[in-house]
């Protein structure tokens, strides 16, 4: 079973920045599709950004222009650079990977944006 380990969450003021990282227990080349989801209290989990098998990127409208998803093959890492953070970005952020019928999730990292 592939494991995904996230890091980089924390407490930041509005307008601040954070960078989340996700390192899989296998080569990142073995996971064609990778994404970041988030879940705020009382809300369903939502897709934030994804890195498709063809290199195609997706961002949900609420983060477009502020967040950047990237893959670092040399360091086997998926990252999410989050700039201009807003209070409404507060959530647990999860790394997701898909390979065929297999669907992998990290344990989540908390991002809290508060004055």
Steps between C-alpha positions, in 0.01 A plus 500: 500500500639835397523760773487875450658721765403866512675782677508878505171597659474755777352824626537809284345844482281606207718593205771260611656205321548130566647218298365150538700194401397141434753219472380158384654174622548397138647682203283792400523365145280210615212734585374655175241725663562702815293765665435709809160496670380691803224460754375774727294414811143412407572506127566225246850432376574702187759482225740794520753428226614205293794391287377263231684218328559716192626790711168678480431720800167579662412758766169559663376851443544614859878448489579582138779757480600447863598133523750309286528123481829351389690175478870467579602169348856524629381532860195275452272772633164653416466855628231761541621858526229710662525876478265779608330266743150582617307402811278285279803289400502358852463122472674168527691445176543151359733363237339254259647267243335274246652217300256281308239380750715594797422817695741625765453763771731669743414559864438870448670818615314787665509849353355774717476858374411739778566866586 
